[in-house]
Short mmCIF file of C-alpha atoms in Angstrom, two decimals:
data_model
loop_
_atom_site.label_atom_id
_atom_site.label_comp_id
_atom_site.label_asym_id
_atom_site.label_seq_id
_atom_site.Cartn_x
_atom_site.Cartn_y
_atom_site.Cartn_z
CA UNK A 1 9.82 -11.86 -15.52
CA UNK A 2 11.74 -9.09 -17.03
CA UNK A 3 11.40 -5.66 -15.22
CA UNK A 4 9.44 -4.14 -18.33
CA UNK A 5 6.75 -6.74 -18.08
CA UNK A 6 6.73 -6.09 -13.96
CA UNK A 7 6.08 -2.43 -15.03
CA UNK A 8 3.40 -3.25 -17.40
CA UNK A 9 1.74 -5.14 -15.02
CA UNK A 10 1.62 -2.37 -12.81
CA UNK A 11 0.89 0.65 -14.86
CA UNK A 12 -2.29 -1.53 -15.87
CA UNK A 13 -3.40 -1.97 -12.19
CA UNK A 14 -3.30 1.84 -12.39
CA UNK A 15 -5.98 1.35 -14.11
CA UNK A 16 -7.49 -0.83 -12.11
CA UNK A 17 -7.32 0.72 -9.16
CA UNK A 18 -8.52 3.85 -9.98
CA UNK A 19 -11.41 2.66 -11.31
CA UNK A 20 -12.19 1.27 -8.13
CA UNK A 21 -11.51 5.27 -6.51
CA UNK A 22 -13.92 6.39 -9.66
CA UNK A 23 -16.36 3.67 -7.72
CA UNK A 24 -15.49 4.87 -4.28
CA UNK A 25 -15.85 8.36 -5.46
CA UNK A 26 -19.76 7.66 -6.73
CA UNK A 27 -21.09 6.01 -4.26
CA UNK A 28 -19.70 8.31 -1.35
CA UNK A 29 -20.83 11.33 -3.37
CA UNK A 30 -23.59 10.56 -5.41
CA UNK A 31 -26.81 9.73 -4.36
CA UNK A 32 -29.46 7.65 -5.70
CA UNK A 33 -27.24 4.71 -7.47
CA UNK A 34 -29.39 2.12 -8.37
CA UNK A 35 -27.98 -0.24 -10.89
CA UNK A 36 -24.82 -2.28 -11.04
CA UNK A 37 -24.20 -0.96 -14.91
CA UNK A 38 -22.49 2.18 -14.37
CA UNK A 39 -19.72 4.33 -16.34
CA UNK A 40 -17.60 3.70 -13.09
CA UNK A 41 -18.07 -0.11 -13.01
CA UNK A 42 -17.10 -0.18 -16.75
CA UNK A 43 -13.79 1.39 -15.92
CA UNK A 44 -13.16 -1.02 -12.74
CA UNK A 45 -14.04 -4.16 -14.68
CA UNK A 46 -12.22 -2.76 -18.09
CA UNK A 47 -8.83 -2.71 -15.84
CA UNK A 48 -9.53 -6.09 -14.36
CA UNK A 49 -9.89 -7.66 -18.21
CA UNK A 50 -7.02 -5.48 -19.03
CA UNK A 51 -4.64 -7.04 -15.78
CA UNK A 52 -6.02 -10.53 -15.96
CA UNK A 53 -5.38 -10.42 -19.74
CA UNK A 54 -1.80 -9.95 -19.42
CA UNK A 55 -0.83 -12.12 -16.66
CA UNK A 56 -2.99 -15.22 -18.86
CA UNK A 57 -1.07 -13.64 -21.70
CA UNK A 58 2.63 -14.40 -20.05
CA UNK A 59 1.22 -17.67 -19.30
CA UNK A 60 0.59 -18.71 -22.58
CA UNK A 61 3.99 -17.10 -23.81
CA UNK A 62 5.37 -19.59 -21.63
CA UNK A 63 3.46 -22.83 -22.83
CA UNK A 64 4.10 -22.08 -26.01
CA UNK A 65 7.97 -21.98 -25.73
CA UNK A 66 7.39 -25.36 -23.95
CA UNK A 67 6.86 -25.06 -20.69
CA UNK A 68 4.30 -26.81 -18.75
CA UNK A 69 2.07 -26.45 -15.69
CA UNK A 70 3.20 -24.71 -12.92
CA UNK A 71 6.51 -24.47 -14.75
CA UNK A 72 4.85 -21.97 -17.24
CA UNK A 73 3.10 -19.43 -14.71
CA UNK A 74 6.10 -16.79 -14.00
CA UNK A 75 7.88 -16.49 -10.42
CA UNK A 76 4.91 -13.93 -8.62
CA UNK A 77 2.40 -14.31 -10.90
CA UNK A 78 0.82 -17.46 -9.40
CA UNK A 79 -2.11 -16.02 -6.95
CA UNK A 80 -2.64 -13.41 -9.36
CA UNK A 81 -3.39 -15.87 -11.45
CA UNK A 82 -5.39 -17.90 -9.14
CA UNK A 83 -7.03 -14.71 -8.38
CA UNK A 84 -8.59 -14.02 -11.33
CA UNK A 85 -11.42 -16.38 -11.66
CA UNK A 86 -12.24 -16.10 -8.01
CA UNK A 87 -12.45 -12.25 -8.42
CA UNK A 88 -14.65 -12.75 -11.76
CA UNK A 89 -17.14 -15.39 -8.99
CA UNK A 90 -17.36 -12.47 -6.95
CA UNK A 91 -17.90 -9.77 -9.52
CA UNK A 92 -20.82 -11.80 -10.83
CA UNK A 93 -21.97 -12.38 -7.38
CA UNK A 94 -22.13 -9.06 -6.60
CA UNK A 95 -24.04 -8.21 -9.50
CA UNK A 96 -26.84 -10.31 -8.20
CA UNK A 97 -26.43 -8.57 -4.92
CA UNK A 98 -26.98 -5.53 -6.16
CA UNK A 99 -29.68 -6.77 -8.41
CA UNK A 100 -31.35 -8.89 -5.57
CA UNK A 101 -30.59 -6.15 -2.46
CA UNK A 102 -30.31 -3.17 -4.19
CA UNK A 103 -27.14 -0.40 -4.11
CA UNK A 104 -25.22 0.27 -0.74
CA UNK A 105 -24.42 3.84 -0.10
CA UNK A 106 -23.32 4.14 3.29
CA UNK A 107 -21.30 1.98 5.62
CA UNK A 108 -22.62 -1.10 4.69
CA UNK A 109 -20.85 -1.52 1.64
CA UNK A 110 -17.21 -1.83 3.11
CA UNK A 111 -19.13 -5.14 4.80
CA UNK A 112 -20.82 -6.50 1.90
CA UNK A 113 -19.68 -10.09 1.63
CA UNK A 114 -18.86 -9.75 -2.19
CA UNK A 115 -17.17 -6.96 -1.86
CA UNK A 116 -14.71 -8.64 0.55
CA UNK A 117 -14.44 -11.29 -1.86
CA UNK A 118 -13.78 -8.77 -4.82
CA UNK A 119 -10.90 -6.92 -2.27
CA UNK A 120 -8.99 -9.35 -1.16
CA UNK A 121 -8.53 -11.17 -4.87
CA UNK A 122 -7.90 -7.95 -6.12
CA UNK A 123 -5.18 -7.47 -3.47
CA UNK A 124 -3.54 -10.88 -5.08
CA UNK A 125 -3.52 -9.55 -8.30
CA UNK A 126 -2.10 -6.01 -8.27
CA UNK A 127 0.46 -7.22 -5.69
CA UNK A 128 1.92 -9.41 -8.67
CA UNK A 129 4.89 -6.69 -9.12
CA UNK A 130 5.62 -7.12 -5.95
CA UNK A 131 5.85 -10.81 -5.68
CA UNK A 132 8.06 -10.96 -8.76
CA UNK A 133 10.59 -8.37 -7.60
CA UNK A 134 10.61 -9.96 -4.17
CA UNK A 135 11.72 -13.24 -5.72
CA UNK A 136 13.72 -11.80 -8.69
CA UNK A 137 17.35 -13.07 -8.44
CA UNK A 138 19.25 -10.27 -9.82
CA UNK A 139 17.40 -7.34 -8.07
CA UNK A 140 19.90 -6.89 -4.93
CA UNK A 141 19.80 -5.35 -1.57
CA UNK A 142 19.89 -2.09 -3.30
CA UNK A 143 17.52 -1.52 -6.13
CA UNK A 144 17.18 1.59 -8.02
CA UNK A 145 13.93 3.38 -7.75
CA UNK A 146 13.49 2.49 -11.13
CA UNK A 147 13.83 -1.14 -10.39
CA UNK A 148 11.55 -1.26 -7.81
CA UNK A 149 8.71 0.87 -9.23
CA UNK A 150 6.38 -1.73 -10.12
CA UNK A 151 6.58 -3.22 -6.62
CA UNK A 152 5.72 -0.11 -4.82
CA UNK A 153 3.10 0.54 -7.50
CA UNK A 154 1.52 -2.66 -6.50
CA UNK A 155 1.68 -2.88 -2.83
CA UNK A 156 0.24 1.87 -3.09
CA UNK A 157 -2.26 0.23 -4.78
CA UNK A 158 -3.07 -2.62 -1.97
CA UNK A 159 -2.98 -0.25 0.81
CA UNK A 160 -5.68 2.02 -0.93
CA UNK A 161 -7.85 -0.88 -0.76
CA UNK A 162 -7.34 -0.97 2.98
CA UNK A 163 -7.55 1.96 3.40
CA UNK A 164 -11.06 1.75 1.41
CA UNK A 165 -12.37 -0.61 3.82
CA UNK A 166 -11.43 1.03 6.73
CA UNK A 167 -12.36 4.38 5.91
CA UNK A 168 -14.66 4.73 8.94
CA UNK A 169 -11.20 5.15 10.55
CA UNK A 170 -8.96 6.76 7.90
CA UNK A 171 -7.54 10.36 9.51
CA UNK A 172 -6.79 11.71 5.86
CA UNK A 173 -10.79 11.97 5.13
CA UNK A 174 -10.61 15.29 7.66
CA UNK A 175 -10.74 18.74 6.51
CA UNK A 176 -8.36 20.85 8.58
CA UNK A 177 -11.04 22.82 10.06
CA UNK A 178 -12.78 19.53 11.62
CA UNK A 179 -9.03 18.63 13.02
CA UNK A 180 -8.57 22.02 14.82
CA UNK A 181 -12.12 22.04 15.85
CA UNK A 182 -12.30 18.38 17.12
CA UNK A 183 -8.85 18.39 19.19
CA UNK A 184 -10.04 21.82 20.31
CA UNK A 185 -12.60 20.36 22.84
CA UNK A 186 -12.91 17.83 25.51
CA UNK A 187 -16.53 17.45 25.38
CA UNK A 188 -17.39 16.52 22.31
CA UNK A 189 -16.69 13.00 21.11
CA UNK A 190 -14.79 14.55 17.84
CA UNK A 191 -11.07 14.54 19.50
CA UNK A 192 -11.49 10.85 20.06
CA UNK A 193 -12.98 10.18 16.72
CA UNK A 194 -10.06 11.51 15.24
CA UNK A 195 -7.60 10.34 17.76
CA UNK A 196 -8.45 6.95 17.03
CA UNK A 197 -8.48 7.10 12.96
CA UNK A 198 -5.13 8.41 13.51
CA UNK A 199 -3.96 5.63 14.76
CA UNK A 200 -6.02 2.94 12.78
CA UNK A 201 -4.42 5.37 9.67
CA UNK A 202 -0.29 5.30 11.19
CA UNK A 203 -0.86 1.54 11.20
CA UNK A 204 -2.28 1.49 7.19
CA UNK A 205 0.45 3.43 6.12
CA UNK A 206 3.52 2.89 8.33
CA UNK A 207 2.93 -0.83 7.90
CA UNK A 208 3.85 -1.52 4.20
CA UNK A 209 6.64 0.72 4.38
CA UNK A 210 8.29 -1.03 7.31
CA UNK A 211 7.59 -4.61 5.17
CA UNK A 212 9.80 -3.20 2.55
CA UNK A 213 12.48 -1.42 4.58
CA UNK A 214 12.86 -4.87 6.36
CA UNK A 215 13.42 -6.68 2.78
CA UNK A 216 15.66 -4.12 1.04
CA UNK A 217 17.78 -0.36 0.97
CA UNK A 218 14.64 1.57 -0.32
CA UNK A 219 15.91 4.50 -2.82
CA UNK A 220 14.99 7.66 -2.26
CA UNK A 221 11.94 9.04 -3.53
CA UNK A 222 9.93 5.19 -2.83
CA UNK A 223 8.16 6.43 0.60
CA UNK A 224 6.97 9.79 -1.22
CA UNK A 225 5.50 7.94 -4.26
CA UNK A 226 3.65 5.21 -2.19
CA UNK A 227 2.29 8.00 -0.04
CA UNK A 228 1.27 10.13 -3.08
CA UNK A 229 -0.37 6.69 -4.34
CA UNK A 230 -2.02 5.96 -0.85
CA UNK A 231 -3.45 9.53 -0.28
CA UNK A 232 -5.36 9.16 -3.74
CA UNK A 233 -8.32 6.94 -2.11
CA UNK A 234 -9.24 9.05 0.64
CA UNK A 235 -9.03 11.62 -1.74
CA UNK A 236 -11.20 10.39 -3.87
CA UNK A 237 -14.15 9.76 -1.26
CA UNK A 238 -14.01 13.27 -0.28
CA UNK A 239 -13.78 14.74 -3.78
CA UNK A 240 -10.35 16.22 -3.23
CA UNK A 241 -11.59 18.84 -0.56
CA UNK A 242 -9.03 17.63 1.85
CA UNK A 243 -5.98 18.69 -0.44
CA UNK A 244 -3.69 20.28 2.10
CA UNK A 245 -4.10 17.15 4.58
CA UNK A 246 -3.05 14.91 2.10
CA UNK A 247 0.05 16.80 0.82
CA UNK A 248 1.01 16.60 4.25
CA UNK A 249 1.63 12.79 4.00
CA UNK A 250 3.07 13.19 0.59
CA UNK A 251 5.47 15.84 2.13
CA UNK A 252 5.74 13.05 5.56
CA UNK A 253 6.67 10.29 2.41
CA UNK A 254 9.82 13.01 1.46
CA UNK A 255 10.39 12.85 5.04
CA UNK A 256 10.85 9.51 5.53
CA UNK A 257 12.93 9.09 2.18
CA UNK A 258 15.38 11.53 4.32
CA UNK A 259 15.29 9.36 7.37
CA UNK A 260 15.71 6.19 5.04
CA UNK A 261 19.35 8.07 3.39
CA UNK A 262 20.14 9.10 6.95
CA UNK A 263 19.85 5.81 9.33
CA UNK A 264 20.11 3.11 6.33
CA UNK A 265 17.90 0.77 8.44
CA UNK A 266 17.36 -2.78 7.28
CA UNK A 267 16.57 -6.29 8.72
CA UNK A 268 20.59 -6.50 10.15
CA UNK A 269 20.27 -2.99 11.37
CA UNK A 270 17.96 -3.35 14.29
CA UNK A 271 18.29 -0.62 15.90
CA UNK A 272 18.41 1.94 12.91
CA UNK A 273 15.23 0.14 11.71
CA UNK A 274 13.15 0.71 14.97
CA UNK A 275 14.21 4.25 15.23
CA UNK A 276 13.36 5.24 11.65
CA UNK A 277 9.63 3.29 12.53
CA UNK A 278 9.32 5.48 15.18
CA UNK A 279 10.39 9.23 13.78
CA UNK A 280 8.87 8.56 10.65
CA UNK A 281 5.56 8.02 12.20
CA UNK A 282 6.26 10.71 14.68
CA UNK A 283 7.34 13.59 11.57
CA UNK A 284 4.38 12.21 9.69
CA UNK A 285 1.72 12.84 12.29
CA UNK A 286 3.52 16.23 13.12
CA UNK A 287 2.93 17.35 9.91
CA UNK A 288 -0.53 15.98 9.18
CA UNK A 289 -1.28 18.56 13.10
CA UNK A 290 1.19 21.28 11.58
CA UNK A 291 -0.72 21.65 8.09
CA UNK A 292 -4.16 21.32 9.73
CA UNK A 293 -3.13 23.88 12.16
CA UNK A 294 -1.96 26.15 9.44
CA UNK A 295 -4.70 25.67 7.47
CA UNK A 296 -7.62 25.09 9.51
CA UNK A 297 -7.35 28.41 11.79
CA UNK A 298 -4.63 27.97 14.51
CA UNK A 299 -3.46 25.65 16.74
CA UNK A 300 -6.53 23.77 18.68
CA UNK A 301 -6.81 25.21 22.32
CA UNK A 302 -6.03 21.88 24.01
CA UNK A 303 -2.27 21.54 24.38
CA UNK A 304 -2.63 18.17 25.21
CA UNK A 305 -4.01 16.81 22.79
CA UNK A 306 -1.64 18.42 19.60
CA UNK A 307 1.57 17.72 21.39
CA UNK A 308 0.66 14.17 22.36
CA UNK A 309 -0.79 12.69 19.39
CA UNK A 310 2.35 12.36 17.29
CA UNK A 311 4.03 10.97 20.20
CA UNK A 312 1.79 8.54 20.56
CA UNK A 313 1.87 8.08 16.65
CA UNK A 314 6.04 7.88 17.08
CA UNK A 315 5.48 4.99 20.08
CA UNK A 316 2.99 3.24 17.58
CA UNK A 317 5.66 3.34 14.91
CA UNK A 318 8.24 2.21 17.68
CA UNK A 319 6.26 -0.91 18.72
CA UNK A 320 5.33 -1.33 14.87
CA UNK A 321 9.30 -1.54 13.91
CA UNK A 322 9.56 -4.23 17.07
CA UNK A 323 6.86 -5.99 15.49
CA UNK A 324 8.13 -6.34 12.25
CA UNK A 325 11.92 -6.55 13.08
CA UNK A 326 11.57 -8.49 16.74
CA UNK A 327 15.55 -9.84 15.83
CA UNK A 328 18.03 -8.73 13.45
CA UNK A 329 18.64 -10.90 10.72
CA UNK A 330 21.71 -12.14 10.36
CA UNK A 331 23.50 -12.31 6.56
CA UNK A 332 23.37 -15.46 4.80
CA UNK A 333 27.08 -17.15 4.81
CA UNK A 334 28.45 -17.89 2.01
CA UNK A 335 28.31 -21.79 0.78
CA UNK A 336 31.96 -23.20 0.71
CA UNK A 337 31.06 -24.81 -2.53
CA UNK A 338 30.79 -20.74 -3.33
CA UNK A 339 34.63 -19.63 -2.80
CA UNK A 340 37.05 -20.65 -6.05
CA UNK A 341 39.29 -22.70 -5.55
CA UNK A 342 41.70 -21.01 -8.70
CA UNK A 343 40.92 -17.50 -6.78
CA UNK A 344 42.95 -18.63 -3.64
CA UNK A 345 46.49 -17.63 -4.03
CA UNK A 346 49.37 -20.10 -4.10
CA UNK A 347 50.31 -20.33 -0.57
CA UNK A 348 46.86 -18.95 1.17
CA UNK A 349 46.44 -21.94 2.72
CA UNK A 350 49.86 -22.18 4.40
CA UNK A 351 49.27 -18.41 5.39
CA UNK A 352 46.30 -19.38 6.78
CA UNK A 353 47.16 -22.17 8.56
CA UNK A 354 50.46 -20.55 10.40
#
């Protein structure tokens, strides 16, 4: 597909995912839900209809200029397609959850079978950018930002929904005051709540990032607006009252971007790649403790605990990189049938062969 259609596809999943943060958003904050028909749910459903109705729409621009079967579905924009009438089975089936069980509020709902179903097909359809760029011939090693937009649109977007359904361990749902309070004693159980959601959140985030690093030179300014995407979900849960927390990971995106222009890692620079995995994790976590610090009342009174967490978060990041880039890959040679045969210049050969 052309890049404009790409981008259309993913400024609509805007819309579609934040009408699933407007959902997150009620039912974390408001109290009492107890009906499936809500203004929030007509904005999440609206921006499914919206997405599905494109993607069918290329689809059909295809058939009609003759192509046929799986040879009129665009390059990406199969499982979103597949997607859709699974995610519409699970929609309706969670309608007669809701109807039938009644409304989750608490932690039950990031378990609620349906709402699995609805996550996981709605990961398959606002990744669709990203599939298409991934397989899109003239893109390059290099995009510009511009280029790749849609892409890290799409996969922000997935990421959130992780992030969603792991938000019993996300780090960025803290106020700073909770941060500085909970790494401030031993006792209590609080330093090792957070201590672990830090590192179930360094794996959310770090993660995509390291999937695209691995597949192409990311222009600046990519890790700062899929961190500024990603921070919107948690964000929404806790009514923005966490604001300086999560322009610390929009700040740690910036961060990264500057790591990115510095080492240039990529799958046939090994070693680059594994050390930008491991300081960008480490400056993000540094940042997330420096802002809370700043913010929340001082540094918390066990040394231990502030100066060791974004090493650990760096070491994460390390074994994270080693994960994702266990080899370097090696360029792809060029075909002989490649090299010109008029582009070799009389006596090349001879040269060569003396």
């Amino acid at each position: 597909m052309s890049p404009r259609t790409d981008l259309v596809m993913a400024l609509l999943g805007i819309w579609f995912g934040v009408g699933l943060m407007i959902d997150a958003w009620a039912h974390t904050n408001l109290a009492g839900l107890e009906t499936f028909f809500t203004p929030w749910h007509a904005v999440f459903y609206s921006g499914f209809a919206v997405v599905s109705g494109w993607i069918i729409w290329q689809v059909w621009r295809n058939m009609r200029a003759g192509r046929q079967g799986l040879a009129a579905v665009p390059t990406g924009y199969l499982a979103g397609l597949v997607a859709i009438p699974a995610f519409a089975a699970f929609g309706f089936a969670d309608m007669m959850w809701h109807t039938i069980l009644g409304i989750e509020t608490t932690i039950n709902i990031l378990f609620s079978p349906s709402h699995l179903g609805l996550i996981v097909t709605m990961m398959l359809i606002i990744t669709t950018p990203l599939r298409s760029a991934w397989n899109a011939p003239g893109l390059g090693a290099r995009p510009s930002l511009g280029r790749l937009l849609p892409a890290l649109i799409g996969l922000a977007f997935a990421t959130t929904l992780v992030s969603l359904f792991l938000s019993y361990g996300d780090a960025l749902q803290y106020r700073p005051e909770r941060i500085v309070q909970a790494f401030s004693m031993l006792e209590d159980s609080g330093a090792e709540r957070v201590a672990v959601a830090m590192v179930v959140t360094n794996v959310i985030m770090l993660s995509p990032v390291l999937f695209l690093v691995r597949r192409w030179m990311l222009p600046f300014g990519s890790v700062t607006v899929m961190y500024a995407i990603m921070v919107l979900m948690p964000g929404a849960q806790t009514a923005f009252r966490n604001v300086p927390i999560l322009l610390s990971f929009v700040a740690a995106g910036l961060v990264s971007d500057l790591l990115i222009r510095r080492l240039r890692p990529s799958g046939e620079r090994r070693a680059a790649y594994w050390a930008f995995a491991g300081l960008s994790a480490f400056a993000t976590w540094s940042l997330y403790i420096g802002v809370a610090s700043a913010t929340g009342g001082g540094l918390p009174a066990v040394p231990e605990l502030w100066t060791g967490a974004p090493i650990i978060a760096g070491l994460i990041g390390l074994a994270l990189g080693a994960l994702f880039l266990p080899n370097a890959v090696t360029a792809a040679p060029v075909p002989p049938s490649a090299v010109s045969v008029e582009a070799v210049p009389p006596g090349a050969a001879d040269a060569e062969r003396a």
